[in-house]
Amino acid sequence: MSEATRPAVLSAVKSDQLAAQVSDASPQPRISITMNETVSSSVEIKEPPSTSPTMQAAEHPPEPPAAEQPPTVASSPAPSDQPPSVTYSPPAAGSPTEPVTGSPAAALLAETAAEFPEDPLAGQEAKLRVSESLEWVTLSDGSRYRGGWAADQRIQEGVGQLCFADGSEYVGEFADGVADGVGVFRATDGGEFRGRLRGGKASGYGTYLFPDGSRYCGSFAEDKRHGRGREVGRDGVVYVGEYVANAKQGEGVLQSPNGDRYEGHFVNNELRGFGTYEWSDGRRYQGQWDRNLQNGQGSFRWPDGKFYEGDYVDGKMQGRGTLLWPDGRKYQGQWADGQLDGEGVFWADEHRWRMGLFKQGRAVRFFDDQWQTGAVEDYLEKRKVLQGIRKFGGGFTPSPSQISPSQVPPSRAPSSRASSGRAR
């Protein structure tokens, strides 16, 4: 078979992509396996203050709990500029990239092992074997190919092996000159894709092993992680959940090796929507998230029994909320910057309470000199009367600032009779 009958022009893809490409003037066969992001499921946990809310004297509200710092999910770094190594060596057992045996992260891997097999080509080794007796054909760009050809000997067909000048390699099935079926692509930096391709791109189930030891198992579409998948980051953090165009998006579980766990909604690699975060020391937040921070309605429970439920803004208690202590004390009212701030009611126990003004976690003043035992609603009605919001009297003289304009009586308003007399 003369050289002229072989594809005359073939070239590798740019070195900053984990890809291999075969091109011909007519037609243009190609192989393209591109990973645009490096897997990174790392979670940064900001530890809370070492001190918990203090328990003060019964007549004074306790200090509020310090604001809990939520975890952050690091977005995947930019693709490497390094060209694609021929060989891939998996991380050694027990290396830092592998969750420790018996850890929650390792347990999650075990639970999902059947859904996400580590080697999608297991049992197909014989199918993908390229005969050593086949002749290597050196192409014009320096790459070499051996394997099956179509009947016209112009395009690759069947099983073949394509080695590029930069050292990257594809071994697998071809159809109509394009990688199509199952195969293995090895990049020069040590990355390796194993799985199914369609039209020269990773599509369907596959795995990608990164040179730092992190790996992805799951669904691909058009060379992107898309659908349901599982990541194991280089720090041992495990993510299992939905992807859209390489980004964590939808419902998922993020498990840290130290036992911290988030289960809930993701949008574009961020915690956003409703979710639950559990710390390994027993703390637990359940509620709304936005931009990796608690935002909206949520509840927080401490291991010692304290419980908060209310509003959050950018990871801090802000707005209206209720804090309960295990001994029966309770604060209900306004919060700002993670502290009691504004008007609120403090219960010393189930029956006794006082309303007051709070600032930066401390009571500035109470509105009464004694504990109240009636309904808070009745007390609020009483305060409205005393403040002149509805009426004033009983010897109480409100200040002008406490009286709305409609309540200020005219100081020299003539009677209707006097007015009539002057008219005469």
GROMACS .gro file of C-alpha atoms in nm:
model
  424
    1MET     CA    1   0.000   0.000   0.000
    2SER     CA    2   0.161   0.327  -0.109
    3GLU     CA    3   0.207   0.617   0.134
    4ALA     CA    4  -0.016   0.833  -0.084
    5THR     CA    5  -0.317   0.623   0.014
    6ARG     CA    6  -0.266   0.706   0.384
    7PRO     CA    7  -0.402   1.023   0.547
    8ALA     CA    8  -0.151   1.284   0.435
    9VAL     CA    9  -0.196   1.557   0.695
   10LEU     CA   10  -0.238   1.480   1.067
   11SER     CA   11  -0.157   1.715   1.353
   12ALA     CA   12  -0.177   1.707   1.731
   13VAL     CA   13  -0.393   1.948   1.926
   14LYS     CA   14  -0.235   2.245   2.107
   15SER     CA   15  -0.015   2.146   2.398
   16ASP     CA   16  -0.227   2.336   2.653
   17GLN     CA   17  -0.514   2.090   2.604
   18LEU     CA   18  -0.532   1.735   2.728
   19ALA     CA   19  -0.628   1.619   2.383
   20ALA     CA   20  -0.521   1.438   2.070
   21GLN     CA   21  -0.646   1.536   1.727
   22VAL     CA   22  -0.615   1.379   1.385
   23SER     CA   23  -0.700   1.595   1.084
   24ASP     CA   24  -0.711   1.540   0.710
   25ALA     CA   25  -0.808   1.776   0.433
   26SER     CA   26  -1.099   1.560   0.319
   27PRO     CA   27  -1.245   1.422   0.535
   28GLN     CA   28  -1.117   1.561   0.872
   29PRO     CA   29  -1.085   1.271   1.113
   30ARG     CA   30  -0.998   1.378   1.468
   31ILE     CA   31  -0.962   1.266   1.826
   32SER     CA   32  -1.039   1.520   2.094
   33ILE     CA   33  -1.035   1.441   2.463
   34THR     CA   34  -1.025   1.770   2.651
   35MET     CA   35  -1.042   1.827   3.026
   36ASN     CA   36  -1.088   2.199   3.085
   37GLU     CA   37  -1.051   2.184   3.463
   38THR     CA   38  -0.844   1.998   3.717
   39VAL     CA   39  -1.050   1.812   3.975
   40SER     CA   40  -1.049   1.987   4.312
   41SER     CA   41  -1.307   1.912   4.579
   42SER     CA   42  -1.118   2.080   4.862
   43VAL     CA   43  -1.310   2.227   5.151
   44GLU     CA   44  -1.167   2.500   5.370
   45ILE     CA   45  -1.305   2.482   5.723
   46LYS     CA   46  -1.269   2.792   5.935
   47GLU     CA   47  -1.270   2.678   6.294
   48PRO     CA   48  -1.511   2.851   6.534
   49PRO     CA   49  -1.390   3.038   6.843
   50SER     CA   50  -1.279   2.812   7.126
   51THR     CA   51  -1.521   2.968   7.373
   52SER     CA   52  -1.893   2.896   7.371
   53PRO     CA   53  -2.171   3.136   7.477
   54THR     CA   54  -2.131   3.231   7.842
   55MET     CA   55  -2.395   3.168   8.107
   56GLN     CA   56  -2.450   3.488   8.303
   57ALA     CA   57  -2.668   3.584   8.599
   58ALA     CA   58  -3.038   3.512   8.563
   59GLU     CA   59  -3.143   3.876   8.531
   60HIS     CA   60  -2.897   3.945   8.248
   61PRO     CA   61  -2.902   3.780   7.906
   62PRO     CA   62  -2.595   3.571   7.823
   63GLU     CA   63  -2.342   3.660   7.558
   64PRO     CA   64  -2.450   3.547   7.211
   65PRO     CA   65  -2.260   3.265   7.042
   66ALA     CA   66  -1.983   3.372   6.811
   67ALA     CA   67  -2.079   3.349   6.446
   68GLU     CA   68  -1.994   3.011   6.297
   69GLN     CA   69  -1.776   3.026   5.989
   70PRO     CA   70  -1.911   2.811   5.706
   71PRO     CA   71  -1.699   2.595   5.476
   72THR     CA   72  -1.597   2.702   5.132
   73VAL     CA   73  -1.573   2.490   4.824
   74ALA     CA   74  -1.267   2.577   4.620
   75SER     CA   75  -1.348   2.610   4.253
   76SER     CA   76  -1.146   2.401   4.013
   77PRO     CA   77  -0.819   2.565   3.904
   78ALA     CA   78  -0.747   2.664   3.548
   79PRO     CA   79  -0.619   2.400   3.306
   80SER     CA   80  -0.247   2.329   3.308
   81ASP     CA   81  -0.029   2.477   3.038
   82GLN     CA   82   0.193   2.169   3.051
   83PRO     CA   83   0.176   1.944   2.747
   84PRO     CA   84  -0.014   1.609   2.771
   85SER     CA   85   0.335   1.181   2.983
   86VAL     CA   86   0.294   0.864   2.821
   87THR     CA   87   0.254   0.667   3.139
   88TYR     CA   88   0.024   0.706   3.436
   89SER     CA   89   0.113   0.578   3.782
   90PRO     CA   90  -0.182   0.565   4.022
   91PRO     CA   91  -0.122   0.704   4.372
   92ALA     CA   92   0.023   0.454   4.615
   93ALA     CA   93  -0.215   0.301   4.866
   94GLY     CA   94  -0.245   0.517   5.174
   95SER     CA   95  -0.110   0.828   5.001
   96PRO     CA   96  -0.255   1.169   5.104
   97THR     CA   97  -0.492   1.164   4.806
   98GLU     CA   98  -0.665   0.850   4.929
   99PRO     CA   99  -0.924   0.875   5.210
  100VAL     CA  100  -0.807   0.691   5.519
  101THR     CA  101  -0.961   0.347   5.558
  102GLY     CA  102  -1.256   0.366   5.792
  103SER     CA  103  -1.303   0.742   5.751
  104PRO     CA  104  -1.641   0.887   5.644
  105ALA     CA  105  -1.491   0.975   5.304
  106ALA     CA  106  -1.375   0.616   5.254
  107ALA     CA  107  -1.721   0.496   5.358
  108LEU     CA  108  -1.882   0.717   5.091
  109LEU     CA  109  -1.646   0.571   4.830
  110ALA     CA  110  -1.748   0.221   4.935
  111GLU     CA  111  -2.118   0.310   4.920
  112THR     CA  112  -2.088   0.438   4.564
  113ALA     CA  113  -1.840   0.182   4.430
  114ALA     CA  114  -2.102  -0.008   4.232
  115GLU     CA  115  -2.240   0.310   4.073
  116PHE     CA  116  -1.896   0.448   3.981
  117PRO     CA  117  -1.654   0.169   3.882
  118GLU     CA  118  -1.294   0.286   3.885
  119ASP     CA  119  -1.207   0.106   3.559
  120PRO     CA  120  -1.485   0.120   3.299
  121LEU     CA  121  -1.273  -0.090   3.059
  122ALA     CA  122  -1.224  -0.385   3.291
  123GLY     CA  123  -1.264  -0.707   3.093
  124GLN     CA  124  -1.212  -0.536   2.757
  125GLU     CA  125  -0.835  -0.555   2.746
  126ALA     CA  126  -0.833  -0.818   2.470
  127LYS     CA  127  -1.075  -0.614   2.261
  128LEU     CA  128  -0.845  -0.313   2.268
  129ARG     CA  129  -0.521  -0.497   2.207
  130VAL     CA  130  -0.335  -0.383   1.896
  131SER     CA  131  -0.127  -0.649   1.727
  132GLU     CA  132   0.247  -0.596   1.759
  133SER     CA  133   0.287  -0.729   1.407
  134LEU     CA  134   0.107  -0.435   1.249
  135GLU     CA  135   0.322  -0.187   1.064
  136TRP     CA  136   0.373   0.159   1.214
  137VAL     CA  137   0.292   0.439   0.974
  138THR     CA  138   0.477   0.767   1.035
  139LEU     CA  139   0.262   1.065   0.951
  140SER     CA  140   0.373   1.403   0.824
  141ASP     CA  141   0.349   1.571   1.166
  142GLY     CA  142   0.571   1.308   1.327
  143SER     CA  143   0.292   1.110   1.492
  144ARG     CA  144   0.264   0.738   1.425
  145TYR     CA  145  -0.038   0.511   1.377
  146ARG     CA  146  -0.093   0.140   1.358
  147GLY     CA  147  -0.422  -0.043   1.351
  148GLY     CA  148  -0.733  -0.080   1.142
  149TRP     CA  149  -0.819   0.116   0.830
  150ALA     CA  150  -1.136   0.159   0.630
  151ALA     CA  151  -1.168  -0.023   0.298
  152ASP     CA  152  -1.037   0.275   0.102
  153GLN     CA  153  -0.734   0.291   0.332
  154ARG     CA  154  -0.789   0.662   0.385
  155ILE     CA  155  -0.931   0.678   0.736
  156GLN     CA  156  -0.888   0.487   1.060
  157GLU     CA  157  -1.147   0.221   1.137
  158GLY     CA  158  -1.162  -0.044   1.408
  159VAL     CA  159  -0.902  -0.066   1.684
  160GLY     CA  160  -0.582   0.131   1.656
  161GLN     CA  161  -0.299   0.303   1.838
  162LEU     CA  162  -0.206   0.664   1.769
  163CYS     CA  163   0.114   0.809   1.921
  164PHE     CA  164   0.172   1.181   1.891
  165ALA     CA  165   0.505   1.356   1.859
  166ASP     CA  166   0.464   1.514   2.205
  167GLY     CA  167   0.435   1.169   2.366
  168SER     CA  168   0.059   1.156   2.421
  169GLU     CA  169  -0.120   0.843   2.303
  170TYR     CA  170  -0.466   0.708   2.222
  171VAL     CA  171  -0.545   0.338   2.208
  172GLY     CA  172  -0.900   0.238   2.128
  173GLU     CA  173  -1.177   0.220   1.877
  174PHE     CA  174  -1.211   0.438   1.568
  175ALA     CA  175  -1.509   0.491   1.341
  176ASP     CA  176  -1.499   0.697   1.023
  177GLY     CA  177  -1.158   0.833   1.120
  178VAL     CA  178  -1.271   0.952   1.463
  179ALA     CA  179  -1.219   0.805   1.809
  180ASP     CA  180  -1.556   0.641   1.864
  181GLY     CA  181  -1.633   0.359   2.104
  182VAL     CA  182  -1.415   0.278   2.402
  183GLY     CA  183  -1.052   0.368   2.451
  184VAL     CA  184  -0.771   0.510   2.660
  185PHE     CA  185  -0.604   0.847   2.617
  186ARG     CA  186  -0.276   0.911   2.802
  187ALA     CA  187  -0.149   1.267   2.828
  188THR     CA  188   0.218   1.355   2.864
  189ASP     CA  189   0.163   1.508   3.210
  190GLY     CA  190   0.035   1.176   3.346
  191GLY     CA  191  -0.337   1.235   3.306
  192GLU     CA  192  -0.538   0.943   3.173
  193PHE     CA  193  -0.891   0.907   3.036
  194ARG     CA  194  -1.056   0.566   3.018
  195GLY     CA  195  -1.406   0.521   2.888
  196ARG     CA  196  -1.645   0.584   2.606
  197LEU     CA  197  -1.606   0.837   2.326
  198ARG     CA  198  -1.840   0.959   2.058
  199GLY     CA  199  -1.735   1.169   1.760
  200GLY     CA  200  -1.387   1.215   1.902
  201LYS     CA  201  -1.506   1.344   2.241
  202ALA     CA  202  -1.555   1.186   2.581
  203SER     CA  203  -1.926   1.100   2.601
  204GLY     CA  204  -2.096   0.854   2.830
  205TYR     CA  205  -1.933   0.688   3.129
  206GLY     CA  206  -1.562   0.732   3.187
  207THR     CA  207  -1.287   0.811   3.434
  208TYR     CA  208  -1.015   1.073   3.436
  209LEU     CA  209  -0.706   1.029   3.653
  210PHE     CA  210  -0.512   1.350   3.713
  211PRO     CA  211  -0.135   1.361   3.762
  212ASP     CA  212  -0.174   1.482   4.123
  213GLY     CA  213  -0.373   1.168   4.208
  214SER     CA  214  -0.720   1.322   4.207
  215ARG     CA  215  -0.977   1.148   3.991
  216TYR     CA  216  -1.326   1.168   3.845
  217CYS     CA  217  -1.561   0.880   3.768
  218GLY     CA  218  -1.894   0.943   3.603
  219SER     CA  219  -2.083   1.080   3.310
  220PHE     CA  220  -1.929   1.288   3.030
  221ALA     CA  221  -2.091   1.485   2.750
  222GLU     CA  222  -1.899   1.673   2.479
  223ASP     CA  223  -1.570   1.632   2.671
  224LYS     CA  224  -1.718   1.778   2.992
  225ARG     CA  225  -1.820   1.629   3.323
  226HIS     CA  226  -2.195   1.633   3.280
  227GLY     CA  227  -2.459   1.433   3.464
  228ARG     CA  228  -2.395   1.232   3.776
  229GLY     CA  229  -2.038   1.175   3.888
  230ARG     CA  230  -1.791   1.132   4.171
  231GLU     CA  231  -1.470   1.324   4.245
  232VAL     CA  232  -1.190   1.241   4.485
  233GLY     CA  233  -0.976   1.550   4.534
  234ARG     CA  234  -0.603   1.552   4.596
  235ASP     CA  235  -0.682   1.631   4.962
  236GLY     CA  236  -0.906   1.325   4.997
  237VAL     CA  237  -1.237   1.514   4.989
  238VAL     CA  238  -1.510   1.317   4.811
  239TYR     CA  239  -1.795   1.471   4.611
  240VAL     CA  240  -2.085   1.267   4.477
  241GLY     CA  241  -2.357   1.443   4.283
  242GLU     CA  242  -2.468   1.627   3.974
  243TYR     CA  243  -2.256   1.818   3.720
  244VAL     CA  244  -2.342   2.062   3.445
  245ALA     CA  245  -2.066   2.149   3.195
  246ASN     CA  246  -1.780   2.061   3.436
  247ALA     CA  247  -1.936   2.244   3.733
  248LYS     CA  248  -2.093   2.093   4.042
  249GLN     CA  249  -2.458   2.186   3.997
  250GLY     CA  250  -2.767   2.026   4.145
  251GLU     CA  251  -2.794   1.795   4.443
  252GLY     CA  252  -2.474   1.654   4.587
  253VAL     CA  253  -2.278   1.534   4.890
  254LEU     CA  254  -1.938   1.674   4.988
  255GLN     CA  255  -1.752   1.462   5.245
  256SER     CA  256  -1.428   1.569   5.411
  257PRO     CA  257  -1.182   1.309   5.546
  258ASN     CA  258  -1.207   1.464   5.894
  259GLY     CA  259  -1.581   1.390   5.908
  260ASP     CA  260  -1.728   1.725   5.803
  261ARG     CA  261  -2.012   1.675   5.555
  262TYR     CA  262  -2.237   1.893   5.337
  263GLU     CA  263  -2.545   1.756   5.169
  264GLY     CA  264  -2.761   1.982   4.958
  265HIS     CA  265  -2.772   2.203   4.653
  266PHE     CA  266  -2.483   2.337   4.444
  267VAL     CA  267  -2.476   2.603   4.173
  268ASN     CA  268  -2.161   2.655   3.965
  269ASN     CA  269  -1.934   2.484   4.221
  270GLU     CA  270  -2.079   2.684   4.512
  271LEU     CA  271  -2.305   2.595   4.803
  272ARG     CA  272  -2.629   2.764   4.703
  273GLY     CA  273  -2.988   2.679   4.787
  274PHE     CA  274  -3.099   2.452   5.070
  275GLY     CA  275  -2.843   2.230   5.239
  276THR     CA  276  -2.719   2.078   5.563
  277TYR     CA  277  -2.362   2.107   5.690
  278GLU     CA  278  -2.248   1.885   5.978
  279TRP     CA  279  -1.916   1.939   6.153
  280SER     CA  280  -1.723   1.644   6.292
  281ASP     CA  281  -1.754   1.789   6.645
  282GLY     CA  282  -2.135   1.768   6.636
  283ARG     CA  283  -2.231   2.117   6.520
  284ARG     CA  284  -2.501   2.130   6.255
  285TYR     CA  285  -2.646   2.399   6.027
  286GLN     CA  286  -2.953   2.342   5.814
  287GLY     CA  287  -3.099   2.607   5.588
  288GLN     CA  288  -3.035   2.838   5.297
  289TRP     CA  289  -2.694   2.903   5.137
  290ASP     CA  290  -2.562   3.151   4.885
  291ARG     CA  291  -2.202   3.198   4.766
  292ASN     CA  292  -2.078   2.932   5.012
  293LEU     CA  293  -2.226   3.123   5.309
  294GLN     CA  294  -2.539   3.086   5.518
  295ASN     CA  295  -2.788   3.331   5.368
  296GLY     CA  296  -3.161   3.335   5.441
  297GLN     CA  297  -3.350   3.123   5.691
  298GLY     CA  298  -3.158   2.859   5.882
  299SER     CA  299  -3.102   2.682   6.211
  300PHE     CA  300  -2.782   2.601   6.399
  301ARG     CA  301  -2.740   2.343   6.674
  302TRP     CA  302  -2.439   2.314   6.907
  303PRO     CA  303  -2.321   1.990   7.071
  304ASP     CA  304  -2.400   2.129   7.418
  305GLY     CA  305  -2.768   2.179   7.330
  306LYS     CA  306  -2.781   2.545   7.231
  307PHE     CA  307  -3.003   2.611   6.931
  308TYR     CA  308  -3.054   2.913   6.703
  309GLU     CA  309  -3.324   2.957   6.442
  310GLY     CA  310  -3.370   3.267   6.230
  311ASP     CA  311  -3.215   3.490   5.968
  312TYR     CA  312  -2.860   3.478   5.829
  313VAL     CA  313  -2.675   3.727   5.611
  314ASP     CA  314  -2.334   3.636   5.467
  315GLY     CA  315  -2.267   3.365   5.723
  316LYS     CA  316  -2.378   3.562   6.030
  317MET     CA  317  -2.698   3.577   6.233
  318GLN     CA  318  -2.870   3.896   6.122
  319GLY     CA  319  -3.233   4.002   6.118
  320ARG     CA  320  -3.473   3.826   6.353
  321GLY     CA  321  -3.393   3.506   6.536
  322THR     CA  322  -3.437   3.296   6.847
  323LEU     CA  323  -3.159   3.150   7.060
  324LEU     CA  324  -3.239   2.873   7.309
  325TRP     CA  325  -3.016   2.749   7.592
  326PRO     CA  326  -3.041   2.395   7.729
  327ASP     CA  327  -3.127   2.530   8.078
  328GLY     CA  328  -3.447   2.692   7.946
  329ARG     CA  329  -3.329   3.046   7.885
  330LYS     CA  330  -3.423   3.210   7.557
  331TYR     CA  331  -3.364   3.526   7.357
  332GLN     CA  332  -3.600   3.628   7.081
  333GLY     CA  333  -3.548   3.944   6.883
  334GLN     CA  334  -3.317   4.133   6.654
  335TRP     CA  335  -2.961   4.038   6.553
  336ALA     CA  336  -2.681   4.219   6.369
  337ASP     CA  337  -2.336   4.096   6.269
  338GLY     CA  338  -2.386   3.769   6.459
  339GLN     CA  339  -2.481   3.935   6.789
  340LEU     CA  340  -2.793   4.036   6.984
  341ASP     CA  341  -2.857   4.384   6.852
  342GLY     CA  342  -3.184   4.578   6.865
  343GLU     CA  343  -3.506   4.513   7.055
  344GLY     CA  344  -3.556   4.170   7.201
  345VAL     CA  345  -3.711   3.962   7.477
  346PHE     CA  346  -3.503   3.760   7.720
  347TRP     CA  347  -3.660   3.474   7.917
  348ALA     CA  348  -3.493   3.374   8.243
  349ASP     CA  349  -3.711   3.064   8.247
  350GLU     CA  350  -4.041   2.946   8.107
  351HIS     CA  351  -4.245   3.211   8.291
  352ARG     CA  352  -4.029   3.520   8.353
  353TRP     CA  353  -3.915   3.753   8.082
  354ARG     CA  354  -3.805   4.111   8.017
  355MET     CA  355  -3.801   4.322   7.704
  356GLY     CA  356  -3.516   4.554   7.633
  357LEU     CA  357  -3.266   4.708   7.399
  358PHE     CA  358  -2.948   4.517   7.314
  359LYS     CA  359  -2.624   4.631   7.154
  360GLN     CA  360  -2.335   4.412   7.037
  361GLY     CA  361  -2.453   4.118   7.244
  362ARG     CA  362  -2.522   4.304   7.572
  363ALA     CA  363  -2.837   4.448   7.726
  364VAL     CA  364  -2.825   4.829   7.710
  365ARG     CA  365  -3.146   4.879   7.909
  366PHE     CA  366  -3.470   4.705   7.992
  367PHE     CA  367  -3.806   4.874   7.941
  368ASP     CA  368  -3.929   4.779   8.291
  369ASP     CA  369  -3.778   4.748   8.637
  370GLN     CA  370  -3.923   4.405   8.701
  371TRP     CA  371  -3.972   4.066   8.541
  372GLN     CA  372  -4.292   4.016   8.345
  373THR     CA  373  -4.506   3.704   8.370
  374GLY     CA  374  -4.796   3.776   8.138
  375ALA     CA  375  -4.824   3.732   7.765
  376VAL     CA  376  -4.572   3.924   7.560
  377GLU     CA  377  -4.851   4.035   7.328
  378ASP     CA  378  -5.037   4.205   7.616
  379TYR     CA  379  -4.717   4.378   7.720
  380LEU     CA  380  -4.666   4.511   7.369
  381GLU     CA  381  -5.018   4.653   7.367
  382LYS     CA  382  -4.944   4.824   7.698
  383ARG     CA  383  -4.626   4.976   7.558
  384LYS     CA  384  -4.812   5.114   7.260
  385VAL     CA  385  -5.048   5.294   7.497
  386LEU     CA  386  -4.765   5.430   7.713
  387GLN     CA  387  -4.572   5.551   7.412
  388GLY     CA  388  -4.873   5.745   7.287
  389ILE     CA  389  -4.905   5.540   6.972
  390ARG     CA  390  -5.279   5.494   7.036
  391LYS     CA  391  -5.359   5.735   7.320
  392PHE     CA  392  -5.193   5.895   7.618
  393GLY     CA  393  -5.315   5.979   7.966
  394GLY     CA  394  -5.307   5.857   8.324
  395GLY     CA  395  -5.053   6.118   8.421
  396PHE     CA  396  -4.802   6.007   8.157
  397THR     CA  397  -4.675   6.289   7.937
  398PRO     CA  398  -4.506   6.161   7.621
  399SER     CA  399  -4.228   6.356   7.457
  400PRO     CA  400  -4.303   6.523   7.121
  401SER     CA  401  -4.100   6.255   6.944
  402GLN     CA  402  -4.339   5.991   7.078
  403ILE     CA  403  -4.650   6.158   6.933
  404SER     CA  404  -4.738   6.138   6.569
  405PRO     CA  405  -4.852   6.463   6.401
  406SER     CA  406  -5.214   6.347   6.389
  407GLN     CA  407  -5.216   6.314   6.768
  408VAL     CA  408  -5.097   6.667   6.855
  409PRO     CA  409  -5.405   6.868   6.972
  410PRO     CA  410  -5.437   7.227   6.846
  411SER     CA  411  -5.314   7.464   7.119
  412ARG     CA  412  -5.561   7.750   7.050
  413ALA     CA  413  -5.835   7.601   6.842
  414PRO     CA  414  -6.152   7.822   6.880
  415SER     CA  415  -6.478   7.648   6.954
  416SER     CA  416  -6.746   7.636   6.691
  417ARG     CA  417  -6.963   7.867   6.909
  418ALA     CA  418  -6.693   8.132   6.938
  419SER     CA  419  -6.641   8.121   6.569
  420SER     CA  420  -7.011   8.178   6.513
  421GLY     CA  421  -7.008   8.479   6.751
  422ARG     CA  422  -6.733   8.651   6.562
  423ALA     CA  423  -6.922   8.597   6.241
  424ARG     CA  424  -7.209   8.796   6.374
   0.00000   0.00000   0.00000
